Tab-separated table of C-alpha atoms in Angstrom:
chain	number	residue	atom	x	y	z
Q	1	UNK	CA	0.019	-0.007	0.004
Q	2	UNK	CA	1.435	3.458	-0.980
Q	3	UNK	CA	2.065	5.808	1.806
Q	4	UNK	CA	0.078	9.018	1.748
Q	5	UNK	CA	2.206	11.931	0.628
Q	6	UNK	CA	2.839	14.718	3.126
Q	7	UNK	CA	1.915	18.246	2.244
Q	8	UNK	CA	3.138	21.744	3.431
Q	9	UNK	CA	0.458	24.433	3.133
Q	10	UNK	CA	0.986	28.178	4.021
Q	11	UNK	CA	-2.054	30.406	3.974
Q	12	UNK	CA	-1.407	33.847	2.576
Q	13	UNK	CA	-5.043	35.231	2.319
Q	14	UNK	CA	-8.476	33.973	2.746
Q	15	UNK	CA	-8.741	30.969	0.321
Q	16	UNK	CA	-5.289	31.260	-1.178
Q	17	UNK	CA	-1.716	30.307	-0.260
Q	18	UNK	CA	1.245	28.115	-0.994
Q	19	UNK	CA	1.368	24.325	-1.430
Q	20	UNK	CA	4.572	22.177	-1.499
Q	21	UNK	CA	4.729	18.511	-1.388
Q	22	UNK	CA	7.048	17.216	1.269
Q	23	UNK	CA	9.312	14.525	-0.332
Q	24	UNK	CA	11.627	14.067	2.676
Q	25	UNK	CA	11.564	15.566	6.116
Q	26	UNK	CA	14.897	16.566	7.255
Q	27	UNK	CA	14.161	18.307	10.627
Q	28	UNK	CA	11.284	19.203	12.739
Q	29	UNK	CA	11.394	20.680	16.140
Q	30	UNK	CA	10.794	23.837	18.330
Q	31	UNK	CA	13.359	26.262	19.659
Q	32	UNK	CA	12.772	28.831	22.516
Q	33	UNK	CA	11.099	31.175	19.972
Q	34	UNK	CA	9.483	29.208	17.135
Q	35	UNK	CA	8.668	26.040	15.303
Q	36	UNK	CA	11.183	24.911	12.886
Q	37	UNK	CA	10.619	22.637	9.845
Q	38	UNK	CA	13.068	21.554	7.124
Q	39	UNK	CA	12.173	19.335	4.274
Q	40	UNK	CA	13.072	18.490	0.705
Q	41	UNK	CA	11.042	18.972	-2.354
Q	42	UNK	CA	11.812	17.567	-5.730
Q	43	UNK	CA	11.419	21.076	-7.451
Q	44	UNK	CA	12.234	23.543	-4.653
Q	45	UNK	CA	15.027	21.456	-3.032
Q	46	UNK	CA	15.575	22.075	0.733
Q	47	UNK	CA	12.729	24.256	2.182
Q	48	UNK	CA	13.234	26.024	5.423
Q	49	UNK	CA	10.124	26.867	7.427
Q	50	UNK	CA	9.684	29.068	10.628
Q	51	UNK	CA	6.264	28.970	12.459
Q	52	UNK	CA	4.643	27.646	9.356
Q	53	UNK	CA	6.079	30.291	7.012
Q	54	UNK	CA	8.637	29.611	4.111
Q	55	UNK	CA	11.864	31.479	5.040
Q	56	UNK	CA	13.843	30.157	2.084
Q	57	UNK	CA	13.955	27.342	-0.642
Q	58	UNK	CA	17.109	26.140	-2.220
Q	59	UNK	CA	15.738	26.970	-5.634
Q	60	UNK	CA	14.631	30.666	-5.228
Q	61	UNK	CA	16.395	32.043	-2.077
Q	62	UNK	CA	18.865	34.140	-4.322
Q	63	UNK	CA	15.858	36.445	-5.307
Q	64	UNK	CA	15.646	37.544	-1.799
Q	65	UNK	CA	19.031	37.558	-0.439
Q	66	UNK	CA	20.592	39.241	-3.427
Q	67	UNK	CA	17.841	42.016	-3.425
Q	68	UNK	CA	18.346	42.518	0.292
Q	69	UNK	CA	22.162	42.586	0.453
Q	70	UNK	CA	23.596	44.147	-2.668
Q	71	UNK	CA	21.750	47.604	-2.646
Q	72	UNK	CA	23.132	48.645	0.667
Q	73	UNK	CA	26.553	47.231	-0.139
Q	74	UNK	CA	27.085	49.182	-3.407
Q	75	UNK	CA	25.722	52.397	-1.928
Q	76	UNK	CA	27.549	52.543	1.324
Q	77	UNK	CA	30.790	54.659	1.599
Q	78	UNK	CA	32.651	51.693	3.174
Q	79	UNK	CA	31.836	48.043	3.581
Q	80	UNK	CA	34.535	47.088	6.278
Q	81	UNK	CA	32.160	46.415	9.149
Q	82	UNK	CA	28.816	45.008	8.392
Q	83	UNK	CA	26.092	43.956	11.034
Q	84	UNK	CA	23.421	41.516	9.917
Q	85	UNK	CA	20.526	41.342	12.234
Q	86	UNK	CA	18.784	37.947	11.854
Q	87	UNK	CA	19.995	35.945	8.934
Q	88	UNK	CA	20.806	32.802	10.685
Q	89	UNK	CA	20.305	30.765	7.640
Q	90	UNK	CA	23.479	32.095	6.095
Q	91	UNK	CA	22.041	33.392	2.809
Q	92	UNK	CA	22.622	36.962	3.499
Q	93	UNK	CA	25.988	36.256	4.958
Q	94	UNK	CA	27.059	34.682	1.562
Q	95	UNK	CA	26.071	37.899	-0.281
Q	96	UNK	CA	27.884	40.201	2.163
Q	97	UNK	CA	31.006	38.158	1.829
Q	98	UNK	CA	31.223	38.977	-1.840
Q	99	UNK	CA	32.380	42.395	-0.824
Q	100	UNK	CA	35.305	41.189	1.254
Q	101	UNK	CA	34.256	43.014	4.431
Q	102	UNK	CA	36.895	43.095	7.193
Q	103	UNK	CA	34.262	41.977	9.793
Q	104	UNK	CA	30.628	40.558	9.614
Q	105	UNK	CA	28.765	40.309	12.736
Q	106	UNK	CA	25.619	38.269	12.771
Q	107	UNK	CA	23.165	39.072	15.559
Q	108	UNK	CA	20.675	36.180	15.539
Q	109	UNK	CA	18.409	35.830	18.478
Q	110	UNK	CA	17.605	31.961	17.872
Q	111	UNK	CA	20.570	29.583	18.442
Q	112	UNK	CA	18.550	26.696	16.997
Q	113	UNK	CA	18.216	28.371	13.673
Q	114	UNK	CA	21.971	28.679	13.351
Q	115	UNK	CA	22.445	25.031	14.478
Q	116	UNK	CA	20.051	23.570	11.947
Q	117	UNK	CA	21.199	26.039	9.143
Q	118	UNK	CA	24.794	24.505	9.574
Q	119	UNK	CA	23.388	20.989	9.456
Q	120	UNK	CA	20.818	21.128	6.783
Q	121	UNK	CA	20.939	24.279	4.588
Q	122	UNK	CA	23.302	24.799	1.745
Q	123	UNK	CA	23.769	28.434	2.929
Q	124	UNK	CA	24.715	27.470	6.447
Q	125	UNK	CA	28.351	26.978	5.645
Q	126	UNK	CA	28.914	30.650	5.180
Q	127	UNK	CA	28.316	31.288	8.873
Q	128	UNK	CA	31.686	29.612	9.539
Q	129	UNK	CA	33.689	31.876	7.315
Q	130	UNK	CA	36.795	33.296	9.105
Q	131	UNK	CA	35.700	36.950	9.156
Q	132	UNK	CA	32.203	36.088	10.350
Q	133	UNK	CA	31.183	36.202	14.027
Q	134	UNK	CA	27.675	34.813	15.038
Q	135	UNK	CA	26.587	36.338	18.268
Q	136	UNK	CA	23.299	34.777	19.693
Q	137	UNK	CA	21.683	37.922	20.821
Q	138	UNK	CA	18.637	40.199	20.388
Q	139	UNK	CA	19.506	42.653	17.268
Q	140	UNK	CA	17.617	45.372	19.052
Q	141	UNK	CA	19.785	45.258	22.029
Q	142	UNK	CA	22.827	44.970	19.822
Q	143	UNK	CA	22.304	48.272	18.035
Q	144	UNK	CA	21.709	50.112	21.368
Q	145	UNK	CA	25.305	49.450	22.531
Q	146	UNK	CA	27.147	49.073	19.208
Q	147	UNK	CA	28.557	51.789	17.015
Q	148	UNK	CA	30.661	52.266	13.877
Q	149	UNK	CA	29.009	49.846	11.359
Q	150	UNK	CA	29.358	50.732	7.597
Q	151	UNK	CA	26.444	48.595	6.672
Q	152	UNK	CA	23.453	47.132	8.684
Q	153	UNK	CA	21.281	44.585	6.947
Q	154	UNK	CA	18.141	43.539	8.787
Q	155	UNK	CA	17.126	40.115	7.590
Q	156	UNK	CA	14.144	39.523	9.984
Q	157	UNK	CA	11.165	37.367	9.865
Q	158	UNK	CA	7.639	38.958	9.597
Q	159	UNK	CA	6.835	41.711	12.282
Q	160	UNK	CA	5.370	39.350	14.883
Q	161	UNK	CA	6.839	37.654	17.963
Q	162	UNK	CA	10.472	38.529	18.688
Q	163	UNK	CA	10.905	40.222	15.238
Q	164	UNK	CA	8.083	42.816	15.855
Q	165	UNK	CA	10.524	45.304	17.634
Q	166	UNK	CA	12.776	45.410	14.487
Q	167	UNK	CA	10.083	47.521	12.848
Q	168	UNK	CA	9.693	50.116	15.467
Q	169	UNK	CA	10.687	53.813	15.473
Q	170	UNK	CA	12.950	53.216	18.503
Q	171	UNK	CA	14.834	50.435	16.857
Q	172	UNK	CA	15.343	52.338	13.581
Q	173	UNK	CA	16.615	55.293	15.469
Q	174	UNK	CA	19.050	53.097	17.315
Q	175	UNK	CA	20.164	51.732	13.797
Q	176	UNK	CA	20.975	55.162	12.595
Q	177	UNK	CA	23.185	55.834	15.667
Q	178	UNK	CA	24.940	52.480	15.215
Q	179	UNK	CA	25.922	53.393	11.559
Q	180	UNK	CA	29.063	55.284	10.689
Q	181	UNK	CA	29.113	58.374	8.613
Q	182	UNK	CA	27.823	57.509	5.117
Q	183	UNK	CA	26.466	54.304	6.451
Q	184	UNK	CA	23.467	52.418	4.917
Q	185	UNK	CA	20.812	50.224	6.259
Q	186	UNK	CA	18.804	47.688	4.116
Q	187	UNK	CA	15.817	45.853	5.462
Q	188	UNK	CA	12.912	43.671	4.340
Q	189	UNK	CA	9.474	44.926	4.870
Q	190	UNK	CA	7.181	42.177	3.586
Q	191	UNK	CA	4.783	41.956	0.666
Q	192	UNK	CA	3.361	45.388	-0.421
Q	193	UNK	CA	0.283	43.405	-1.348
Q	194	UNK	CA	-0.326	41.932	2.156
Q	195	UNK	CA	1.758	44.385	4.344
Q	196	UNK	CA	0.966	47.703	2.568
Q	197	UNK	CA	0.306	49.657	5.830
Q	198	UNK	CA	3.558	48.355	7.381
Q	199	UNK	CA	5.486	49.344	4.224
Q	200	UNK	CA	4.149	52.826	4.250
Q	201	UNK	CA	4.645	53.304	7.982
Q	202	UNK	CA	8.259	52.059	7.892
Q	203	UNK	CA	9.047	54.130	4.845
Q	204	UNK	CA	7.692	57.286	6.691
Q	205	UNK	CA	9.720	56.688	9.793
Q	206	UNK	CA	12.931	56.156	7.949
Q	207	UNK	CA	12.256	59.222	6.007
Q	208	UNK	CA	12.192	61.185	9.222
Q	209	UNK	CA	15.478	59.633	10.527
Q	210	UNK	CA	17.657	59.382	7.309
Q	211	UNK	CA	18.809	61.724	4.519
Q	212	UNK	CA	17.888	59.344	1.660
Q	213	UNK	CA	15.305	56.505	1.541
Q	214	UNK	CA	14.326	54.158	-1.339
Q	215	UNK	CA	11.592	51.426	-1.455
Q	216	UNK	CA	11.912	48.628	-3.961
Q	217	UNK	CA	10.590	45.156	-4.695
Q	218	UNK	CA	11.953	41.921	-5.985
Q	219	UNK	CA	10.312	38.775	-7.472
Q	220	UNK	CA	10.146	36.066	-4.677
Q	221	UNK	CA	8.304	32.951	-5.928
Q	222	UNK	CA	7.521	31.350	-2.703
Q	223	UNK	CA	6.793	34.369	-0.606
Q	224	UNK	CA	3.249	35.688	-0.073
Q	225	UNK	CA	2.131	37.340	-3.441
Q	226	UNK	CA	5.405	36.452	-5.303
Q	227	UNK	CA	6.763	39.977	-4.567
Q	228	UNK	CA	8.642	41.291	-1.569
Q	229	UNK	CA	9.401	44.733	-0.432
Q	230	UNK	CA	12.662	46.221	0.804
Q	231	UNK	CA	13.694	49.687	2.210
Q	232	UNK	CA	17.127	51.274	1.754
Q	233	UNK	CA	18.180	54.344	3.944
Q	234	UNK	CA	21.420	56.314	4.163
Q	235	UNK	CA	23.129	58.895	6.348
Q	236	UNK	CA	23.818	60.920	3.261
Q	237	UNK	CA	23.039	60.684	-0.389
Q	238	UNK	CA	22.326	57.239	-1.816
Q	239	UNK	CA	24.712	57.032	-4.920
Q	240	UNK	CA	26.653	54.033	-6.395
Q	241	UNK	CA	30.157	53.786	-4.737
Q	242	UNK	CA	31.260	50.524	-6.008
Q	243	UNK	CA	30.436	47.777	-8.719
Q	244	UNK	CA	28.289	44.840	-8.052
Q	245	UNK	CA	30.382	42.000	-6.731
Q	246	UNK	CA	30.240	38.264	-7.056
Q	247	UNK	CA	28.992	35.520	-9.420
Q	248	UNK	CA	25.346	36.366	-8.859
Q	249	UNK	CA	22.173	34.975	-10.463
Q	250	UNK	CA	20.084	38.152	-10.320
Q	251	UNK	CA	22.129	41.207	-9.979
Q	252	UNK	CA	25.239	41.588	-12.054
Q	253	UNK	CA	25.570	45.281	-12.878
Q	254	UNK	CA	24.640	48.895	-11.729
Q	255	UNK	CA	21.908	48.851	-14.343
Q	256	UNK	CA	20.445	45.771	-12.674
Q	257	UNK	CA	20.376	47.674	-9.320
Q	258	UNK	CA	18.698	50.669	-11.019
Q	259	UNK	CA	16.164	48.452	-12.484
Q	260	UNK	CA	15.469	46.926	-9.096
Q	261	UNK	CA	14.964	50.307	-7.576
Q	262	UNK	CA	12.905	51.835	-10.467
Q	263	UNK	CA	9.439	50.650	-9.623
Q	264	UNK	CA	9.469	51.457	-5.964
Q	265	UNK	CA	7.766	54.864	-6.009
Q	266	UNK	CA	5.035	53.471	-8.253
Q	267	UNK	CA	4.178	50.713	-5.656
Q	268	UNK	CA	4.131	53.220	-2.841
Q	269	UNK	CA	1.400	55.096	-4.627
Q	270	UNK	CA	-0.911	52.152	-5.104
Q	271	UNK	CA	-0.433	50.027	-1.868
């Protein structure tokens, strides 16, 4: 008798969502903060799920990680010291390392995420690069007591639970203080289709705190609506200061970055 097939379902809105067949369960458990599920699918490869929401799949994670990391890295005056808040899966670390920073600090609140990423995710190996330091800590506390970062990347989960604080005015103000002169912050803000109010509010707060702010979107196949929003903010004018680095799949040139940023204002008008 054939065993019934396992299914993963993620609801995005009433009556719609994401379905992925579970071909092999790699890990299931719970940390101090969230449920963790990792499985294999024939098409998507390794799939990483937190609290029932897909964080990344092996097949499409580069859409998100390249879009999140490369814009702040090409616009910042320097890229010597980089702070990554969240990002315990290692995908954003991989992109940051393409710019040869002297030091990358990863502030990940959930030690279990780092543990399972190293064991099961193809991106987990980048957490062990010699210039990467993983600090199991609350990123909101980290920016209150740290200074001198050239780039801060906020690779958080959705604004619920422990990640909710990463979208507040207090946190974003602390981020500004933690940046060096000419520093840039890049952050994800969710789907403009489902989180339009959050996008508008965060954009407005950054506009009050920083000299230059941009909103942009990237195609993200397994995220809600297939489109994800990002914000970029700088202590100074946002302008290209270096070429795009790395053997990338999505972003290769300055023109690619310009194209990524080009539709942001249009989306802000309609969400």
